[in-house]
CSV table of C-alpha atoms (C1' of nucleotides) in Angstrom, one decimal:
chain,number,residue,atom,x,y,z
K,1,MET,CA,-43.7,22.2,-32.9
K,2,PRO,CA,-43.1,25.4,-31.3
K,3,GLU,CA,-39.6,27.7,-32.1
K,4,LEU,CA,-40.6,31.4,-32.9
K,5,PRO,CA,-41.5,31.1,-36.5
K,6,GLU,CA,-43.9,28.0,-35.2
K,7,VAL,CA,-45.3,30.4,-32.9
K,8,GLU,CA,-46.0,33.1,-35.5
K,9,THR,CA,-47.3,30.6,-37.6
K,10,VAL,CA,-49.8,29.7,-35.4
K,11,ARG,CA,-50.4,33.4,-34.6
K,12,ARG,CA,-51.5,34.1,-38.3
K,13,GLY,CA,-53.8,31.3,-38.3
K,14,LEU,CA,-55.8,31.9,-35.2
K,15,ALA,CA,-55.6,36.1,-35.5
K,16,PRO,CA,-58.6,36.0,-38.1
K,17,VAL,CA,-60.8,34.1,-36.3
K,18,MET,CA,-60.0,35.3,-32.5
K,19,GLU,CA,-59.7,38.7,-32.9
K,20,GLY,CA,-62.8,41.0,-32.7
K,21,ALA,CA,-64.5,37.4,-31.4
K,22,VAL,CA,-66.0,37.4,-28.1
K,23,VAL,CA,-65.4,34.3,-25.9
K,24,GLN,CA,-68.5,32.7,-25.3
K,25,ARG,CA,-67.1,30.1,-23.0
K,26,LEU,CA,-63.6,29.0,-22.0
K,27,GLU,CA,-64.1,24.8,-21.7
K,28,LEU,CA,-61.0,24.1,-19.7
K,29,ARG,CA,-61.0,20.1,-19.4
K,30,ARG,CA,-58.9,19.5,-16.8
K,31,ALA,CA,-57.1,21.8,-14.0
K,32,ASP,CA,-53.4,22.4,-15.3
K,33,LEU,CA,-50.8,22.0,-18.1
K,34,ARG,CA,-47.4,22.1,-16.7
K,35,PHE,CA,-48.9,24.9,-14.1
K,36,PRO,CA,-52.7,24.8,-13.2
K,37,PHE,CA,-54.7,27.5,-15.0
K,38,PRO,CA,-55.1,30.5,-13.1
K,39,ASP,CA,-57.6,30.7,-10.4
K,40,GLY,CA,-60.8,32.0,-11.9
K,41,LEU,CA,-59.4,32.2,-15.8
K,42,ALA,CA,-62.6,30.7,-17.4
K,43,GLN,CA,-65.0,33.2,-15.2
K,44,THR,CA,-62.0,35.8,-16.2
K,45,ALA,CA,-62.7,35.2,-20.1
K,46,LYS,CA,-66.1,34.5,-20.1
K,47,GLY,CA,-68.0,37.1,-22.2
K,48,ARG,CA,-64.7,39.4,-23.0
K,49,ARG,CA,-64.0,40.2,-26.3
K,50,ILE,CA,-60.5,39.5,-27.9
K,51,VAL,CA,-58.9,42.5,-28.5
K,52,SER,CA,-56.0,41.1,-30.1
K,53,LEU,CA,-54.0,37.8,-30.6
K,54,GLY,CA,-49.9,39.3,-30.5
K,55,ARG,CA,-46.4,37.3,-29.9
K,56,ARG,CA,-43.5,38.0,-28.0
K,57,ALA,CA,-41.0,35.3,-28.7
K,58,LYS,CA,-42.3,32.0,-28.3
K,59,TYR,CA,-45.2,33.1,-26.3
K,60,LEU,CA,-48.7,34.2,-28.0
K,61,LEU,CA,-50.5,36.9,-25.8
K,62,LEU,CA,-54.5,37.1,-25.8
K,63,ASP,CA,-55.2,40.3,-25.0
K,64,LEU,CA,-58.8,40.8,-23.9
K,65,ASP,CA,-61.1,44.1,-23.7
K,66,ASP,CA,-60.9,44.6,-19.9
K,67,GLY,CA,-57.1,44.7,-19.9
K,68,THR,CA,-56.5,41.0,-19.1
K,69,VAL,CA,-53.8,39.0,-21.1
K,70,ILE,CA,-54.2,35.5,-21.6
K,71,ILE,CA,-50.3,34.3,-22.0
K,72,MET,CA,-49.6,30.7,-23.5
K,73,HIS,CA,-46.9,28.7,-24.4
K,74,LEU,CA,-47.1,25.5,-26.4
K,75,GLY,CA,-44.2,23.5,-25.0
K,76,MET,CA,-42.8,21.0,-26.8
K,77,SER,CA,-46.1,19.4,-28.5
K,78,GLY,CA,-48.4,22.1,-28.5
K,79,SER,CA,-50.7,22.9,-31.3
K,80,PHE,CA,-54.6,24.7,-32.1
K,81,ARG,CA,-57.0,23.8,-34.6
K,82,ILE,CA,-59.9,25.3,-35.7
K,83,ILE,CA,-63.6,24.5,-35.6
K,84,GLY,CA,-65.5,26.2,-37.6
K,85,ASP,CA,-69.4,25.8,-37.1
K,86,GLU,CA,-70.0,26.3,-41.2
K,87,VAL,CA,-72.6,24.1,-42.3
K,88,ALA,CA,-71.6,21.1,-44.6
K,89,ALA,CA,-71.4,21.8,-48.4
K,90,PRO,CA,-74.3,19.9,-50.2
K,91,GLY,CA,-73.5,16.5,-50.2
K,92,GLU,CA,-71.2,16.2,-47.7
K,93,PHE,CA,-71.7,15.3,-44.3
K,94,HIS,CA,-71.8,17.9,-41.7
K,95,HIS,CA,-69.2,17.5,-39.3
K,96,THR,CA,-69.9,17.1,-35.8
K,97,ARG,CA,-68.8,20.2,-34.1
K,98,SER,CA,-66.7,20.0,-31.1
K,99,ARG,CA,-65.1,16.5,-32.1
K,100,LEU,CA,-62.9,16.5,-29.3
K,101,ALA,CA,-60.1,14.4,-29.4
K,102,ALA,CA,-57.1,13.0,-26.8
K,103,HIS,CA,-55.3,15.6,-25.2
K,104,ASP,CA,-57.5,18.3,-26.3
K,105,HIS,CA,-57.2,20.5,-22.8
K,106,VAL,CA,-58.6,23.6,-23.5
K,107,VAL,CA,-61.1,24.9,-25.9
K,108,PHE,CA,-62.1,28.4,-27.0
K,109,HIS,CA,-66.2,28.9,-27.8
K,110,LEU,CA,-66.0,32.0,-29.8
K,111,LEU,CA,-68.8,33.7,-31.2
K,112,GLY,CA,-67.3,35.8,-34.0
K,113,GLY,CA,-68.4,40.0,-35.0
K,114,ASP,CA,-69.9,38.3,-38.4
K,115,GLY,CA,-72.3,36.0,-35.5
K,116,SER,CA,-70.4,32.9,-36.6
K,117,ALA,CA,-69.4,30.4,-34.1
K,118,ALA,CA,-65.5,29.1,-34.0
K,119,GLN,CA,-63.9,26.7,-31.8
K,120,VAL,CA,-60.4,26.6,-30.8
K,121,VAL,CA,-58.9,23.8,-29.9
K,122,TYR,CA,-55.6,23.5,-27.7
K,123,ASN,CA,-54.0,20.2,-27.9
K,124,ASP,CA,-51.3,19.3,-25.9
K,125,PRO,CA,-50.0,15.2,-25.3
K,126,ARG,CA,-46.9,16.3,-23.4
K,127,ARG,CA,-48.6,19.2,-21.5
K,128,PHE,CA,-45.0,21.0,-21.2
K,129,GLY,CA,-47.2,24.2,-22.3
K,130,PHE,CA,-49.5,26.4,-20.4
K,131,MET,CA,-51.3,29.6,-20.4
K,132,LEU,CA,-51.2,31.9,-17.3
K,133,THR,CA,-52.4,35.6,-17.3
K,134,SER,CA,-51.3,39.4,-16.5
K,135,ARG,CA,-52.5,42.7,-17.0
K,136,ARG,CA,-51.5,44.3,-19.9
K,137,ASP,CA,-50.2,47.3,-18.1
K,138,ALA,CA,-47.9,44.9,-16.2
K,139,LEU,CA,-46.9,42.5,-18.8
K,140,GLU,CA,-43.2,43.7,-18.9
K,141,ASP,CA,-42.8,43.2,-15.4
K,142,HIS,CA,-44.1,40.0,-15.7
K,143,LYS,CA,-41.8,37.2,-14.8
K,144,LEU,CA,-41.7,35.9,-17.5
K,145,PHE,CA,-41.0,38.8,-19.6
K,146,ALA,CA,-38.9,40.7,-17.8
K,147,GLY,CA,-35.3,40.3,-18.7
K,148,MET,CA,-36.5,38.7,-21.7
K,149,GLY,CA,-33.9,39.1,-24.8
K,150,VAL,CA,-34.1,40.8,-28.1
K,151,GLU,CA,-36.2,39.6,-30.9
K,152,PRO,CA,-34.4,38.0,-33.5
K,153,ALA,CA,-37.1,39.3,-36.4
K,154,GLY,CA,-37.4,42.8,-34.7
K,155,ASN,CA,-35.7,45.9,-35.3
K,156,ALA,CA,-33.2,46.0,-32.3
K,157,PHE,CA,-31.6,42.7,-33.4
K,158,ASN,CA,-28.1,43.6,-34.8
K,159,ALA,CA,-24.8,42.9,-34.8
K,160,GLU,CA,-23.6,45.6,-32.5
K,161,GLU,CA,-26.9,44.1,-30.0
K,162,LEU,CA,-25.6,40.8,-30.3
K,163,ALA,CA,-22.2,42.3,-29.4
K,164,LEU,CA,-23.0,43.7,-25.9
K,165,ARG,CA,-24.5,40.4,-25.1
K,166,PHE,CA,-21.8,38.2,-26.4
K,167,SER,CA,-18.9,40.4,-24.6
K,168,GLY,CA,-16.9,37.9,-22.6
K,169,LYS,CA,-19.2,35.1,-22.6
K,170,GLN,CA,-17.0,31.6,-22.5
K,171,ALA,CA,-20.3,30.1,-23.0
K,172,PRO,CA,-20.2,28.0,-26.3
K,173,LEU,CA,-22.6,29.7,-29.4
K,174,LYS,CA,-24.3,26.8,-28.8
K,175,ALA,CA,-25.8,27.5,-25.9
K,176,ALA,CA,-25.6,31.5,-26.2
K,177,LEU,CA,-28.5,31.6,-29.1
K,178,LEU,CA,-30.5,29.2,-26.4
K,179,ASP,CA,-30.2,31.6,-24.0
K,180,GLN,CA,-33.7,33.6,-24.1
K,181,ARG,CA,-32.2,35.6,-21.9
K,182,ILE,CA,-29.7,36.9,-24.6
K,183,ILE,CA,-32.0,36.1,-28.1
K,184,ALA,CA,-35.7,35.2,-27.0
K,185,GLY,CA,-37.3,32.9,-30.1
K,186,LEU,CA,-34.8,30.5,-31.2
K,187,GLY,CA,-34.9,26.9,-30.1
K,188,ASN,CA,-32.7,23.7,-31.4
K,189,ILE,CA,-33.1,23.8,-34.8
K,190,TYR,CA,-33.0,27.7,-36.4
K,191,VAL,CA,-30.3,27.7,-33.9
K,192,CYS,CA,-28.6,24.6,-35.6
K,193,GLU,CA,-29.5,26.3,-38.9
K,194,ALA,CA,-28.1,29.8,-38.6
K,195,LEU,CA,-24.4,28.5,-37.4
K,196,TRP,CA,-24.7,26.1,-40.3
K,197,ARG,CA,-25.7,29.0,-42.8
K,198,SER,CA,-22.4,31.1,-41.3
K,199,GLN,CA,-20.3,28.3,-40.6
K,200,LEU,CA,-19.4,29.0,-37.3
K,201,SER,CA,-18.9,26.1,-34.7
K,202,PRO,CA,-21.3,25.3,-32.6
K,203,ARG,CA,-18.6,25.3,-30.2
K,204,ARG,CA,-17.0,28.3,-30.2
K,205,LYS,CA,-17.4,30.6,-27.7
K,206,ALA,CA,-19.5,33.6,-27.8
K,207,GLY,CA,-16.8,35.9,-26.9
K,208,THR,CA,-14.9,35.1,-29.9
K,209,LEU,CA,-17.1,36.8,-31.8
K,210,VAL,CA,-16.7,40.2,-30.4
K,211,ARG,CA,-13.4,42.4,-30.8
K,212,LYS,CA,-12.1,43.9,-27.6
K,213,LYS,CA,-13.2,47.3,-28.2
K,214,GLY,CA,-16.4,45.5,-28.1
K,215,ALA,CA,-17.4,45.7,-31.6
K,216,PRO,CA,-19.0,42.8,-33.8
K,217,THR,CA,-16.8,40.9,-35.9
K,218,GLN,CA,-17.2,40.0,-39.2
K,219,ARG,CA,-18.1,36.5,-38.3
K,220,LEU,CA,-20.9,38.1,-36.0
K,221,VAL,CA,-22.4,40.2,-39.3
K,222,ARG,CA,-22.5,36.6,-40.5
K,223,LEU,CA,-24.4,35.1,-37.8
K,224,VAL,CA,-26.8,37.9,-37.3
K,225,ASP,CA,-27.8,37.6,-41.2
K,226,SER,CA,-28.5,34.0,-40.9
K,227,ILE,CA,-30.6,34.2,-38.2
K,228,ARG,CA,-32.6,37.2,-39.8
K,229,ASP,CA,-32.8,35.1,-43.0
K,230,VAL,CA,-33.4,31.6,-41.3
K,231,ILE,CA,-36.3,33.2,-39.3
K,232,SER,CA,-37.9,35.1,-42.0
K,233,GLU,CA,-37.8,32.2,-44.7
K,234,ALA,CA,-39.3,29.7,-42.4
K,235,ILE,CA,-42.2,32.2,-41.4
K,236,GLU,CA,-42.5,32.6,-45.1
K,237,VAL,CA,-43.2,29.0,-45.4
K,238,GLY,CA,-45.0,28.6,-42.5
K,239,GLY,CA,-42.6,26.9,-39.7
K,240,SER,CA,-41.7,23.5,-39.6
K,241,SER,CA,-44.3,20.6,-39.7
K,242,LEU,CA,-42.9,17.6,-37.8
K,243,ARG,CA,-44.1,14.4,-37.0
K,244,ASP,CA,-47.5,16.2,-39.5
K,245,HIS,CA,-47.8,18.3,-36.9
K,246,ALA,CA,-50.4,20.7,-38.7
K,247,GLN,CA,-51.1,24.2,-38.4
K,248,ALA,CA,-53.9,25.9,-37.1
K,249,ASP,CA,-55.8,25.4,-40.7
K,250,GLY,CA,-54.9,21.9,-41.0
K,251,SER,CA,-51.7,22.8,-43.6
K,252,LEU,CA,-48.2,22.0,-42.9
K,253,GLY,CA,-45.2,24.3,-42.7
K,254,TYR,CA,-42.6,23.2,-45.2
K,255,PHE,CA,-39.8,24.7,-43.9
K,256,GLN,CA,-38.7,21.0,-42.7
K,257,HIS,CA,-37.7,20.3,-46.3
K,258,ARG,CA,-35.2,23.3,-46.2
K,259,PHE,CA,-33.5,22.1,-42.9
K,260,ALA,CA,-29.5,21.9,-44.1
K,261,ALA,CA,-28.4,20.7,-40.9
K,262,TYR,CA,-31.1,19.6,-38.4
K,263,ASP,CA,-31.6,16.0,-37.8
K,264,ARG,CA,-29.3,15.3,-41.1
K,265,VAL,CA,-26.7,13.2,-39.3
K,266,GLY,CA,-24.4,11.8,-42.1
K,267,GLN,CA,-26.0,13.8,-45.1
K,268,PRO,CA,-23.3,15.6,-46.6
K,269,CYS,CA,-22.3,19.1,-46.3
K,270,ALA,CA,-24.3,21.4,-48.7
K,271,HIS,CA,-22.1,23.9,-48.8
K,272,VAL,CA,-20.7,24.6,-51.8
K,273,GLY,CA,-17.1,23.1,-51.9
K,274,CYS,CA,-17.2,21.7,-48.6
K,275,ASP,CA,-16.9,17.9,-48.8
K,276,GLY,CA,-17.9,17.3,-44.9
K,277,THR,CA,-20.8,15.3,-43.2
K,278,ILE,CA,-23.1,16.5,-40.8
K,279,ALA,CA,-22.3,15.1,-37.5
K,280,ARG,CA,-24.6,15.2,-34.1
K,281,ILE,CA,-23.1,16.4,-30.5
K,282,VAL,CA,-24.7,16.6,-27.8
K,283,GLN,CA,-24.5,19.7,-25.8
K,284,SER,CA,-25.8,20.8,-23.0
K,285,GLY,CA,-28.4,17.8,-23.2
K,286,ARG,CA,-29.1,18.8,-26.4
K,287,SER,CA,-28.6,17.5,-29.9
K,288,THR,CA,-26.6,19.5,-32.1
K,289,PHE,CA,-26.4,18.9,-35.7
K,290,TYR,CA,-23.7,20.8,-37.5
K,291,CYS,CA,-20.5,20.3,-40.4
K,292,PRO,CA,-17.2,19.5,-38.4
K,293,ALA,CA,-15.1,20.4,-41.7
K,294,CYS,CA,-16.8,23.9,-42.5
K,295,GLN,CA,-18.0,25.5,-39.4
K,296,ARG,CA,-15.1,27.1,-37.4
Z,1,DC,C1',-20.6,33.0,-14.5
Z,2,DC,C1',-20.6,28.1,-16.3
Z,3,DT,C1',-21.8,23.4,-17.3
Z,4,DT,C1',-24.5,19.1,-16.3
Z,5,DG,C1',-28.3,16.2,-15.5
Z,6,DA,C1',-32.9,15.7,-14.3
Z,7,DA,C1',-37.2,16.9,-13.8
Z,8,DC,C1',-41.8,17.4,-16.2
Z,9,DC,C1',-44.8,14.4,-19.7
Z,10,DT,C1',-46.6,11.4,-24.0
Z,11,DG,C1',-45.9,9.0,-28.0
Z,12,DG,C1',-43.0,7.7,-32.0
Z,13,DG,C1',-39.5,4.8,-34.2
Z,14,DC,C1',-36.0,0.9,-34.0
Z,15,DG,C1',-34.0,-3.3,-32.6
Z,16,DC,C1',-34.4,-7.5,-30.7
V,1,DT,C1',-47.4,-8.7,-31.8
V,2,DG,C1',-44.7,-6.8,-28.1
V,3,DC,C1',-41.4,-5.1,-25.0
V,4,DG,C1',-37.6,-1.9,-23.7
V,5,DC,C1',-35.1,1.7,-25.3
V,6,DC,C1',-33.7,6.0,-27.0
V,7,DC,C1',-35.2,10.2,-28.9
V,8,DA,C1',-37.9,14.9,-29.4
V,9,DG,C1',-39.8,21.3,-31.1
V,10,DG,C1',-38.9,23.8,-24.0
V,11,DT,C1',-38.2,25.4,-19.7
V,12,DT,C1',-36.4,25.3,-15.1
V,13,DC,C1',-33.9,24.2,-11.0
V,14,DA,C1',-30.2,22.0,-8.3
V,15,DA,C1',-25.5,20.9,-7.9
V,16,DG,C1',-20.9,21.2,-8.8
DNA sequence: CCTTGAACCTGGGCGC
DNA sequence: TGCGCCCAGGTTCAAG
């Protein structure tokens, strides 16, 4: 479930439980996810207080009080859930704590500042996710973050900035927007949605949105606005929940109900005055959904 | 530089 | 009911 809005939703769900809590134990239930866990990860985290849970692009950043940062990526199928140790309400069964399921690979056993215990469980069937560590003061130089593109929800993201990065690019817009070295955080869904909103063809060369002198075209301004809008709207409603994928608190995101292009092959294009039909093509090995009639 | 294809994994959906 | 195939929110690497 993980493009930027989903990762931000996860962050907001976990932060109240994790920030300020002490890691009593970090339980690694296998030796690796996509990569092996760093040597001594469990020992490194044990007894540390969590200073903050942040996010950069699709990465979650768990800052510990000794300057260690645990970098977490959800891959394609990663998710977190919280298990509290709340006493059952009268008349209810007491939910067994630590009811673990298949593909629960990591468990943060936490003790909150108020004395409450909680467990934060990482589940990832496909195991494309990973957890690595860095020092906070070296994070910007970390291989994963050096050369990473601009945050589409951040202040530095604007048409002038994107014009610089698109200038001279022959790559199709779809590929350019998915390139994390240009913009960091967009994935297949939100790229399709942003291109549909701005009525730009996913096949158009990125460089065609930049004027000769390097200034952004009106189309590029439209694209930037669409990206900003679609990302912020998705975050507002808790991201997309595909396959009933729940957020950390068990609730579902609702943005999938607002998809205008993604996964809507054969459905009529919703742009006013357009009688086109959403089509699916494959670009760089991934599905692109768009309206051939109005996206130019 | 650019593009494609494959790889890493598991599971859901669909056609037969 | 089962099997085989295709597809999936991401990233990375090799090869042309």
